[in-house]
Short mmCIF file of C-alpha atoms in Angstrom, two decimals:
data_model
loop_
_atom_site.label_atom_id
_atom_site.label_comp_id
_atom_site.label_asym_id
_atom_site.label_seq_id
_atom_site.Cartn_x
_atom_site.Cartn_y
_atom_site.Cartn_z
CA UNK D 192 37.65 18.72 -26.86
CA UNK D 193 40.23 19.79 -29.42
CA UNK D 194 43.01 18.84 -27.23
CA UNK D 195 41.41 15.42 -27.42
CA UNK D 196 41.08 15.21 -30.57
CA UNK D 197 44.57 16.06 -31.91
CA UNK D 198 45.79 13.34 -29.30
CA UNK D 199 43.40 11.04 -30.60
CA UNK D 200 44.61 11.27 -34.39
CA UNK D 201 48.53 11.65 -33.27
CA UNK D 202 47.82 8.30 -31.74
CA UNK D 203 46.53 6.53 -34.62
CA UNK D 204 48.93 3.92 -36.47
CA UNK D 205 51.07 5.43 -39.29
CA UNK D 206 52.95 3.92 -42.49
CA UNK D 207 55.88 1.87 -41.55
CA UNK D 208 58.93 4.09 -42.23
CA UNK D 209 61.42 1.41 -41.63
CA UNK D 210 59.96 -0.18 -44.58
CA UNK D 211 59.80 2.76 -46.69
CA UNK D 212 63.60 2.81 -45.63
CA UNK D 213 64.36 -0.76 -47.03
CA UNK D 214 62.66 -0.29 -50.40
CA UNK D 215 64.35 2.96 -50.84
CA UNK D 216 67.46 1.48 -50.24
CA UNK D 217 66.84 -1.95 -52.41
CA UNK D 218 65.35 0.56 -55.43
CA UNK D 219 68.79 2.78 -54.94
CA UNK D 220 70.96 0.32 -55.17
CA UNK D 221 69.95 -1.34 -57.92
CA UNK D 222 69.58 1.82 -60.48
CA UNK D 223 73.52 2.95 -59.04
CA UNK D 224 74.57 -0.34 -59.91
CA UNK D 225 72.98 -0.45 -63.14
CA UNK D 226 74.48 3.31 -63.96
CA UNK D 227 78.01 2.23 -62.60
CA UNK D 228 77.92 -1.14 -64.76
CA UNK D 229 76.40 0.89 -67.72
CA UNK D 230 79.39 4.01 -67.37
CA UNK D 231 82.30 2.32 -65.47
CA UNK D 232 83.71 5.94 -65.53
CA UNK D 233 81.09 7.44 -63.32
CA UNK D 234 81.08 4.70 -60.87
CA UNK D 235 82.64 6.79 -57.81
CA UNK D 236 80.18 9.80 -57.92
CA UNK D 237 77.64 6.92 -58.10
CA UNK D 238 78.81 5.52 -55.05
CA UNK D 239 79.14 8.93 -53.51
CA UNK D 240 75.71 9.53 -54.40
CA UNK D 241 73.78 6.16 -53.24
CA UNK D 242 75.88 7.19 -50.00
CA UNK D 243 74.45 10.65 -49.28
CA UNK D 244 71.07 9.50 -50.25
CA UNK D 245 71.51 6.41 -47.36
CA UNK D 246 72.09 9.45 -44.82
CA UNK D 247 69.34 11.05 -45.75
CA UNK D 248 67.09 8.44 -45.59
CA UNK D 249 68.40 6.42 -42.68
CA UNK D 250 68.88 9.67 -40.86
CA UNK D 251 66.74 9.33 -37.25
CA UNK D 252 63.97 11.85 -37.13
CA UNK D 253 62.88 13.48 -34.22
CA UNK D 254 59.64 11.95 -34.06
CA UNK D 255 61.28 8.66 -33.61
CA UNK D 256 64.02 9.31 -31.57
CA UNK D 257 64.13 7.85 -27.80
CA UNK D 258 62.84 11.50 -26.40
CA UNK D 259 60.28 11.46 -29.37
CA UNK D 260 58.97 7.97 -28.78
CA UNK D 261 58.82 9.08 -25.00
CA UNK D 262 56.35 12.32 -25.75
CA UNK D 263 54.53 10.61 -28.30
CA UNK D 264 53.70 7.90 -25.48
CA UNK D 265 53.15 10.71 -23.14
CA UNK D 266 50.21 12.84 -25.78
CA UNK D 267 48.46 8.43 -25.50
CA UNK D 268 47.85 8.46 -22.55
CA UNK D 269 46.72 12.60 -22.08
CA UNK D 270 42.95 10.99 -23.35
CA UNK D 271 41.25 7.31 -23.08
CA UNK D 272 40.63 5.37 -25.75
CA UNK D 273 37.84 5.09 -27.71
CA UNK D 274 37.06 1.40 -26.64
CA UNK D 275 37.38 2.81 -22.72
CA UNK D 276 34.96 5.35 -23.45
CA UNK D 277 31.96 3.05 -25.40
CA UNK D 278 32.30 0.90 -21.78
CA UNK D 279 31.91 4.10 -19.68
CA UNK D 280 28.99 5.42 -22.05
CA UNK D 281 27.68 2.17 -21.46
CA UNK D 282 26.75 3.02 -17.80
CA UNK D 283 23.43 4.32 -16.63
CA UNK D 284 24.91 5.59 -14.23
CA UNK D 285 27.07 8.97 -13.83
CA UNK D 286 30.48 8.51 -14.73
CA UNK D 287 34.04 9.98 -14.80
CA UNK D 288 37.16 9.14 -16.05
CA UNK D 289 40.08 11.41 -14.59
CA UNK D 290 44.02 11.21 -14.70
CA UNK D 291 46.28 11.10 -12.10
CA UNK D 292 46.47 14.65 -11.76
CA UNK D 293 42.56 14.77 -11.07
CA UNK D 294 41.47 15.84 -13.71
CA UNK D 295 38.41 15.50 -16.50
CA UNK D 296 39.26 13.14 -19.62
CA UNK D 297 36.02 12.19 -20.29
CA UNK D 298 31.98 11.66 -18.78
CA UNK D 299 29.15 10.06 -20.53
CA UNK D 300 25.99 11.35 -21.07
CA UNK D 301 24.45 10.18 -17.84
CA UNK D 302 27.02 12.71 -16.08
CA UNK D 303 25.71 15.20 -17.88
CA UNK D 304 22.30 15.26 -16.60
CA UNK D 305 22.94 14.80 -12.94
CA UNK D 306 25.86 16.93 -12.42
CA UNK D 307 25.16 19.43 -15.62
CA UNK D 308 27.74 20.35 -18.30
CA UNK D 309 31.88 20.17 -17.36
CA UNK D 310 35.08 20.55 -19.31
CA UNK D 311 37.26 18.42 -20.22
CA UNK D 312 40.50 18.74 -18.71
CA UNK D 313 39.43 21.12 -15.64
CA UNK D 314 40.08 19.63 -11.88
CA UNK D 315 37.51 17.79 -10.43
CA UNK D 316 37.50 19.59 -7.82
CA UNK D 317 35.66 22.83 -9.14
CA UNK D 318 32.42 20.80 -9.46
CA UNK D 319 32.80 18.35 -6.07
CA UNK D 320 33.82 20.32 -3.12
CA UNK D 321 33.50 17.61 -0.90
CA UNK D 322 36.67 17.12 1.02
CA UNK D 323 35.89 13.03 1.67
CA UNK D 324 35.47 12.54 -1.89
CA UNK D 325 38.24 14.52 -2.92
CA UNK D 326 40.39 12.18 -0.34
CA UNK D 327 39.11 9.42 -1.73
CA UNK D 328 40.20 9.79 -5.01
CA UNK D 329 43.81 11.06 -4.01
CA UNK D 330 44.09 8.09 -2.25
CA UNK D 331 42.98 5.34 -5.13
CA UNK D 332 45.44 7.66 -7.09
CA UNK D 333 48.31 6.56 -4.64
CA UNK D 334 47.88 3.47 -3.19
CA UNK D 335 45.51 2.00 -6.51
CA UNK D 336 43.56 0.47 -4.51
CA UNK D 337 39.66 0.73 -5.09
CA UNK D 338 37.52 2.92 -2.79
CA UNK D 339 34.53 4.27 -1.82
CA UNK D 340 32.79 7.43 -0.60
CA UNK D 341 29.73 9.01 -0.15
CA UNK D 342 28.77 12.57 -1.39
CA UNK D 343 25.67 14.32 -0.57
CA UNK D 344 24.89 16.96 -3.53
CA UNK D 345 22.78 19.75 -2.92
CA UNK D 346 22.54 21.24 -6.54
CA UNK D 347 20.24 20.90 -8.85
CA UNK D 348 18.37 18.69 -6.00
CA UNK D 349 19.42 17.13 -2.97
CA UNK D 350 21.10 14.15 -3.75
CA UNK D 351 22.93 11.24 -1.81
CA UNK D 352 25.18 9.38 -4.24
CA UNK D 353 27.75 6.39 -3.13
CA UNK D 354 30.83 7.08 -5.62
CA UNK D 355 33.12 4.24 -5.93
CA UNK D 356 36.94 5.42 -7.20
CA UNK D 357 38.68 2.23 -9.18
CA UNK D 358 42.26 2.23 -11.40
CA UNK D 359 41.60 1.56 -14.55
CA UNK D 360 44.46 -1.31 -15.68
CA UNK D 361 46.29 -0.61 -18.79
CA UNK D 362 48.20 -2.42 -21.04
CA UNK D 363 51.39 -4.37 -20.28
CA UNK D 364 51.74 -3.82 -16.27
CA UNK D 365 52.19 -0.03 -16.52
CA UNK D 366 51.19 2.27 -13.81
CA UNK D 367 47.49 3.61 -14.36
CA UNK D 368 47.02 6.46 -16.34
CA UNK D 369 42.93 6.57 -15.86
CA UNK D 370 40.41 6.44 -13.14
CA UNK D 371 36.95 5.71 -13.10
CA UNK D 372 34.56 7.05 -10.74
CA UNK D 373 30.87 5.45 -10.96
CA UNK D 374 28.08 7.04 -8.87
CA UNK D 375 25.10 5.58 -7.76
CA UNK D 376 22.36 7.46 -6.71
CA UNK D 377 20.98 6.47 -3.48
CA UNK D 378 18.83 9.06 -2.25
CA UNK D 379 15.96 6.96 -2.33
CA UNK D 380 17.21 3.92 -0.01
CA UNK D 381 18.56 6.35 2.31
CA UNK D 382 14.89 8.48 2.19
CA UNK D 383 13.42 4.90 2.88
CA UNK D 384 15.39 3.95 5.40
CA UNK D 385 14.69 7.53 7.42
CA UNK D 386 11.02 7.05 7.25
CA UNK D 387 11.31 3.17 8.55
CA UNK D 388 13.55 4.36 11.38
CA UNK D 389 10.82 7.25 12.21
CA UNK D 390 8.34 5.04 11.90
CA UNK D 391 9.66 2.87 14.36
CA UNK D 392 10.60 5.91 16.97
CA UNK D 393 7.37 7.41 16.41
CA UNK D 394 5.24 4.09 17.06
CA UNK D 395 7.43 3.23 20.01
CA UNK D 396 6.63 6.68 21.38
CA UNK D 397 3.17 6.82 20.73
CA UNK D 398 2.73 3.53 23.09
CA UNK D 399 5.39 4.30 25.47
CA UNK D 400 2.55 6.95 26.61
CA UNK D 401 -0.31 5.09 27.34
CA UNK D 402 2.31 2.32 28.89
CA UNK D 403 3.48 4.93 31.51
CA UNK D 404 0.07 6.11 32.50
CA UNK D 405 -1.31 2.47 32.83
CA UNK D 406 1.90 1.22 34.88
CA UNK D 407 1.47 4.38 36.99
CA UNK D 408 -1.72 3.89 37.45
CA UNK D 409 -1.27 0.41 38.79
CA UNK D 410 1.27 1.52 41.02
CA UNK D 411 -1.04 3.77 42.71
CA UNK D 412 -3.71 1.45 43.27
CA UNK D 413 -1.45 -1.13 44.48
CA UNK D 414 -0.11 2.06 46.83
CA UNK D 415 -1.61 4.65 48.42
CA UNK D 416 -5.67 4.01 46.55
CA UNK D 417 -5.90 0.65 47.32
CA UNK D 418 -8.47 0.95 49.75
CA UNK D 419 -9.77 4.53 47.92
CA UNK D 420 -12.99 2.91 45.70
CA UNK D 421 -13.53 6.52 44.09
CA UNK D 422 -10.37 6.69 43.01
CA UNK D 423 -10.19 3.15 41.75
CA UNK D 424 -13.19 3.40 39.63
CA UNK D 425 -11.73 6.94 38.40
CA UNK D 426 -8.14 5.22 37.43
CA UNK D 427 -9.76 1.83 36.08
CA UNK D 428 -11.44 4.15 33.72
CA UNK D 429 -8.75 6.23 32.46
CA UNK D 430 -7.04 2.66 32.07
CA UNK D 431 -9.39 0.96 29.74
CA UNK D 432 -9.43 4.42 28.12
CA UNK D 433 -5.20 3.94 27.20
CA UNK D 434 -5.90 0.57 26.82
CA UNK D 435 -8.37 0.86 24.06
CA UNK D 436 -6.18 3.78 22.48
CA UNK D 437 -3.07 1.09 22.36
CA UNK D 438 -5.45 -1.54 20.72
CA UNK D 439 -6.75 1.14 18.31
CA UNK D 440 -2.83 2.16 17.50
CA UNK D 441 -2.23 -1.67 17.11
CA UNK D 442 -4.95 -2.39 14.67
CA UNK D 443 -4.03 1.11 12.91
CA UNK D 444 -0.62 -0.14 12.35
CA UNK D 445 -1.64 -3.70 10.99
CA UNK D 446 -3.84 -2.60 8.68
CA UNK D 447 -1.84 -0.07 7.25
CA UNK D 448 0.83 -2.92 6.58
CA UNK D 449 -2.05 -5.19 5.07
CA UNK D 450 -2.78 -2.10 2.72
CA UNK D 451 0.88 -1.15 1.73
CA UNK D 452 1.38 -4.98 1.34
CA UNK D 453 -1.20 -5.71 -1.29
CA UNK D 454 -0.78 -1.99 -2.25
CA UNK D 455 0.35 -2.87 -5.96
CA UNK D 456 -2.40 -6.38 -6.06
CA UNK D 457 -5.23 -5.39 -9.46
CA UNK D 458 -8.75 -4.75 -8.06
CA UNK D 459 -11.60 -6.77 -10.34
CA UNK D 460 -14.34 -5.55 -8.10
CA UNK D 461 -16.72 -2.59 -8.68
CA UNK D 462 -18.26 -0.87 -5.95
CA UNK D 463 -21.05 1.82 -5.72
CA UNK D 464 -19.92 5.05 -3.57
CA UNK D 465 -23.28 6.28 -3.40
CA UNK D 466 -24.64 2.90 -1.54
CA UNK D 467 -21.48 2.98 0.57
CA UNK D 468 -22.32 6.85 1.59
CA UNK D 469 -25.55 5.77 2.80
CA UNK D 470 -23.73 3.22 4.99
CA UNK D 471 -21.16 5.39 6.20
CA UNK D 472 -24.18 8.32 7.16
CA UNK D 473 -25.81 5.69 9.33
CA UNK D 474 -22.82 3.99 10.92
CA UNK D 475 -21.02 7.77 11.59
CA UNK D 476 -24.40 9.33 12.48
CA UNK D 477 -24.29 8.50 16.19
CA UNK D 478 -20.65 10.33 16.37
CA UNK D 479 -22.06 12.99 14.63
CA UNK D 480 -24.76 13.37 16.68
CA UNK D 481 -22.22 13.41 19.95
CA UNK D 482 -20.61 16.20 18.45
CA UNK D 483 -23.46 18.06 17.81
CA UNK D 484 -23.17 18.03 14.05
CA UNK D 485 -25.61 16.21 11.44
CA UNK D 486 -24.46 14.70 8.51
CA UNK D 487 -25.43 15.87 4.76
CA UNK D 488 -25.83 13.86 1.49
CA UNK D 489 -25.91 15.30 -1.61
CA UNK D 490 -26.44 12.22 -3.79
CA UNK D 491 -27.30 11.33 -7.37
CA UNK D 492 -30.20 9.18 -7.92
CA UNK D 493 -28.43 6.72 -9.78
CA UNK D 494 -25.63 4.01 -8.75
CA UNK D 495 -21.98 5.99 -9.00
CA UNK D 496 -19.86 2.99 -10.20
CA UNK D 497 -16.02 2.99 -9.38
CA UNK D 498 -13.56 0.19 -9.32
CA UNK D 499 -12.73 -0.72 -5.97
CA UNK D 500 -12.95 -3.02 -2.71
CA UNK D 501 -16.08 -1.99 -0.87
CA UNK D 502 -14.39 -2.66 2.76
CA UNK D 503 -11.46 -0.61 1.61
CA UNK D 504 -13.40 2.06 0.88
CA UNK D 505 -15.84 1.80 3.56
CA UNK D 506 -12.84 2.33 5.66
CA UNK D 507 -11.89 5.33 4.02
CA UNK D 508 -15.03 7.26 3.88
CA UNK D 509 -15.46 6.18 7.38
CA UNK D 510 -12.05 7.87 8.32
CA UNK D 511 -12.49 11.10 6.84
CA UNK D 512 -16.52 11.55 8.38
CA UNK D 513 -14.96 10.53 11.28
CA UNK D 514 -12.06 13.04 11.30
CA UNK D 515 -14.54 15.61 10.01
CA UNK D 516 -17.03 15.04 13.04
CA UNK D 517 -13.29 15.21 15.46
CA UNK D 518 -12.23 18.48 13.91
CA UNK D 519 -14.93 19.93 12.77
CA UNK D 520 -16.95 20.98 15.48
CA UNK D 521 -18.06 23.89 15.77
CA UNK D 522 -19.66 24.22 12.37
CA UNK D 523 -22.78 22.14 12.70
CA UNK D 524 -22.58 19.53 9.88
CA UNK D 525 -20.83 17.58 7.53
CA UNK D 526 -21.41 17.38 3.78
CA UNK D 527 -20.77 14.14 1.80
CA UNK D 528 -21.10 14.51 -1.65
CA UNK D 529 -20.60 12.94 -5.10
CA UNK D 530 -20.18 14.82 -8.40
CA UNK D 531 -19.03 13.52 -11.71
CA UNK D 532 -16.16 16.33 -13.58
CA UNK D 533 -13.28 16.02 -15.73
CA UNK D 534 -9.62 16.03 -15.30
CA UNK D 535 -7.43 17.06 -18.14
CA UNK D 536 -10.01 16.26 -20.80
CA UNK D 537 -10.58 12.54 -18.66
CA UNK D 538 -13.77 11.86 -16.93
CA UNK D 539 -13.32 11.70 -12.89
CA UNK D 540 -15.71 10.86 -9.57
CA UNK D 541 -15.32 13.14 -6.93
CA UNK D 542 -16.48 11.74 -3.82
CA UNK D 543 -15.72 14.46 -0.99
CA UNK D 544 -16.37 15.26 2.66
CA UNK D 545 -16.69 18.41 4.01
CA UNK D 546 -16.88 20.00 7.35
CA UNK D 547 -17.01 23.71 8.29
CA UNK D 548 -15.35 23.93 11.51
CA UNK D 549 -11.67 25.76 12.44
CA UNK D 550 -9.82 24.28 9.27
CA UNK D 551 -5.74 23.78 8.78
CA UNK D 552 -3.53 26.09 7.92
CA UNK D 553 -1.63 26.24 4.74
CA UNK D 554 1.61 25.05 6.04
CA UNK D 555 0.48 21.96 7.42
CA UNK D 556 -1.88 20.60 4.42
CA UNK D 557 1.27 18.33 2.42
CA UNK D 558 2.13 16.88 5.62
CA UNK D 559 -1.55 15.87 6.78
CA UNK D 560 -0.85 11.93 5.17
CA UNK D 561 2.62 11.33 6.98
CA UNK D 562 2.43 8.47 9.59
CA UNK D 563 1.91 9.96 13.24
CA UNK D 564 1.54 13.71 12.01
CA UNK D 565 -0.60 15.91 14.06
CA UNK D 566 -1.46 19.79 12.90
CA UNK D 567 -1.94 20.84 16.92
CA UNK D 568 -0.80 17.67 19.44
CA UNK D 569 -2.59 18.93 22.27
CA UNK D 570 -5.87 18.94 20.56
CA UNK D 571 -5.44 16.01 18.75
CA UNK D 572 -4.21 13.72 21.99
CA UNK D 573 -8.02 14.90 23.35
CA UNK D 574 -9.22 13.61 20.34
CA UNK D 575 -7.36 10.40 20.99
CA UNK D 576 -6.53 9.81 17.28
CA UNK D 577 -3.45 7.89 16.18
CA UNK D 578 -1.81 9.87 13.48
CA UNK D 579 -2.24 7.28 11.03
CA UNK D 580 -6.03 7.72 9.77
CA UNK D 581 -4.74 9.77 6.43
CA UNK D 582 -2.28 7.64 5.96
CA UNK D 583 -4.24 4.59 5.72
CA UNK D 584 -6.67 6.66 3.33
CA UNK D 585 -3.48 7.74 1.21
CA UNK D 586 -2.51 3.80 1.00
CA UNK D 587 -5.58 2.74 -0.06
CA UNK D 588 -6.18 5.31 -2.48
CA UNK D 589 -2.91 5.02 -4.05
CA UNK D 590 -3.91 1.05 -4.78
CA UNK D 591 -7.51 2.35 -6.21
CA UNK D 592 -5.33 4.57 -8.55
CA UNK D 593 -6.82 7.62 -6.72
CA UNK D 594 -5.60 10.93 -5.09
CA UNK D 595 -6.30 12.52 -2.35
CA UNK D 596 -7.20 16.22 -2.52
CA UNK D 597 -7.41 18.67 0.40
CA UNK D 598 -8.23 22.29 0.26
CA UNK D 599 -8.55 24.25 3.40
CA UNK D 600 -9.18 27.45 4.86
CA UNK D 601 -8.63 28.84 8.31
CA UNK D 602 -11.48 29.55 9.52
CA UNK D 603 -14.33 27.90 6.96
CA UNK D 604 -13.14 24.39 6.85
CA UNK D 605 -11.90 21.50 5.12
CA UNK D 606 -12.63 19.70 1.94
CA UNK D 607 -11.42 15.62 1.72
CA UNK D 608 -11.46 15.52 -1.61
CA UNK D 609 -11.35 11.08 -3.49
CA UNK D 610 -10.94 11.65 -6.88
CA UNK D 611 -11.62 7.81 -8.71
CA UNK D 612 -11.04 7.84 -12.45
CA UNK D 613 -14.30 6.91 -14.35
CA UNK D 614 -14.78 2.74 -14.75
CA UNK D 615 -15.76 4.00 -18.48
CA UNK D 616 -12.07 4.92 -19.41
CA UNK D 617 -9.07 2.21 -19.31
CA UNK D 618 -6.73 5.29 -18.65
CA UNK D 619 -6.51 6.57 -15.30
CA UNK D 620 -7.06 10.33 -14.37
CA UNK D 621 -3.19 10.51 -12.86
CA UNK D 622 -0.47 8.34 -11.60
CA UNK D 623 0.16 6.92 -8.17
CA UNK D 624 0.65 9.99 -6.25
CA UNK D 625 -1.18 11.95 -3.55
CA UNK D 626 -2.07 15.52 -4.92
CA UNK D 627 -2.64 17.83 -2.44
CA UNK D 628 -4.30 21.39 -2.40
CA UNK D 629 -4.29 24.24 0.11
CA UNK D 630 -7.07 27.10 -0.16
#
């Protein structure tokens, strides 16, 4: 920085010596004539002297000679200008200005918070050690011609930034003495883009596999069962059986794209969780009964108000009661329950579901709400679940301006935690995130 600024004040503007020079000369000549017309006798040492002071004045100086005008241009164009900085400061995003040696003449403040503090005047290349970038630059640097690469960061956090290298044009068709390289951060269209292209593998593959079995299926009872009416009973079966697990996968993935498209759309509605509980217990209670399980309330007496869709949330209490009856056998009931607390000094509705059967390890409890994931696939394809139950709960939660919270234990169970900030209160209990808690 002190570099900088001692080529910032050398480049200021300074007096005008040339006319310093002429008034000199005009202000000499005039008092030599006067003395030489005033003492006739002294006019030749007058002359002599208006001489010697002309060579002193009129003498070039180093700092304006041809190789001083040359260095002086040389110290310009060491730093930017302060107009070319306010228009990179300007950015919100990262930005650098180098030279054509590659090195740092100046970042604004956005640069320092993404890429952490660097010195003026060191090589870019001690902070990026990515060899495409570094070619990129070296090659705008040559051939001036704009360009663009791609640099994945891994420090402080993993980053994926598009960095576009342009000359900067200066004045009067010189060669460019500065280079701008703007970053743009796009870790999040690229994270995006991941999770729609898994999506789409992972949806293809989960009805590829009840395609197969159906088309092989028909092949054999076209083939060597046709006339075998055990066997066709025992394949027509296992058909309808993939075919209802496609249409449940179908209707899975629609209404999780009804929910994620109206995810941001204001609820006016109120609905009361208790009432819905009740409806839940007797529509689930058959399953639960399968299963060998009964199903718990543990209620309070009086209406538990929350702002919300009633469907919505029938279909997410319905989902977790479900899942608990699936994966929670084994422990001989389930336990829905309502209980008013507070969150940070807010007032919050926890509406839970619990069951008490094998419970998920600790590892696999911040994954449970990704599309398709499965904590033990074999298990799970007996269950004949889709993957996407949690995620659906997530997405509707996340437009109810709720979390999810899960705490489980090997061994003792799982708790589905709904936390709904109190109607009473304007301000909700958190933002639009998913917390999630292992035990």
């Amino acid at each position: 920085m002190t570099d900088e600024r001692q080529d910032e004040d050398e480049a200021q503007p300074r007096p005008d010596g040339r006319r310093r020079a002429r008034t000199i000369t005009v202000a000499a000549a005039a008092l030599f004539a006067l003395l030489g017309w005033a003492f006739p006798q002294a006019a030749a040492g007058c002359f002599a002297a208006f001489v010697a002071l002309m060579l002193v004045v009129h003498w070039p100086s180093r700092g304006h000679s041809p190789r001083g005008r040359i260095r002086a241009a040389e110290r310009e164009v060491v730093w930017p200008g302060r107009g070319m900085k306010a228009v990179v400061e300007a950015f919100q995003e990262p930005a650098f200005i180098v030279d054509r040696f590659m090195l740092l003449r100046y970042r604004n403040p956005a640069s320092l918070i993404a890429f952490g503090n660097m010195s003026l005047g060191d090589p870019v290349s001690l902070r990026f050690r990515s060899p495409e970038l570094l070619a990129v630059v070296e090659r705008v640097i040559e051939h001036l011609q704009p360009g663009l690469a791609t640099l994945e960061d891994r420090r402080p956090l993993d980053r994926t930034w598009q960095v576009e290298v342009v000359p900067i044009p200066p004045y009067q068709g010189e060669r460019p003495h500065f280079f701008l390289m703007l970053f743009r951060d796009r870790t999040a269209e690229l994270r995006l883009e991941r999770m729609r292209t898994d999506f789409v593998a992972n949806a293809s593959h989960e009805l590829r596999t009840p395609l197969a079995s159906l088309t092989g299926f028909i092949e054999t009872l076209q083939g060597p069962a046709r006339n075998d009416a055990a066997a066709r009973d025992r394949f027509l079966d296992i058909m309808r059986e993939q075919a209802t697990r496609m249409s449940r996968l179908i209707d899975d993935l629609l209404s999780l794209s009804r929910i994620e498209m109206k995810r941001h759309v204001p609820i006016a509605t109120k609905a009361d969780l208790a009432a819905l509980f009740r409806q839940v217990e007797a529509q689930m209670r058959p399953l639960a009964e399968q299963r060998g399980l009964a199903i718990e309330l543990a209620l309070p007496e009086e209406p538990v108000l929350v702002i919300g869709d009633e469907d919505e949330l029938m279909q997410v209490f319905a989902n977790l009661v479900e899942n608990a009856c699936k994966y929670g056998d084994g422990g001989g009931r389930v336990v829905m329950q309502l209980a008013r607390t507070t969150e940070r000094g807010a007032p919050v509705i926890d509406a839970s579901v619990r069951d008490f059967g094998r419970g998920i390890a600790a590892e696999h409890v911040p994954r449970l709400t990704e599309r398709f994931y499965r904590v033990d696939l074999g298990k799970d394809r007996s269950q004949r679940g889709t993957g996407l139950g949690l995620s659906i709960v997530r997405n509707i939660l996340l437009r109810h301006r709720s979390r999810l919270l899960i705490t489980s234990r090997v061994g003792e169970g799982s708790v589905f935690t709904a936390r709904f900030p109190d109607p009473g209160t304007s301000k909700p209990s958190s933002e639009e995130n998913t917390g999630i808690s292992a035990g």
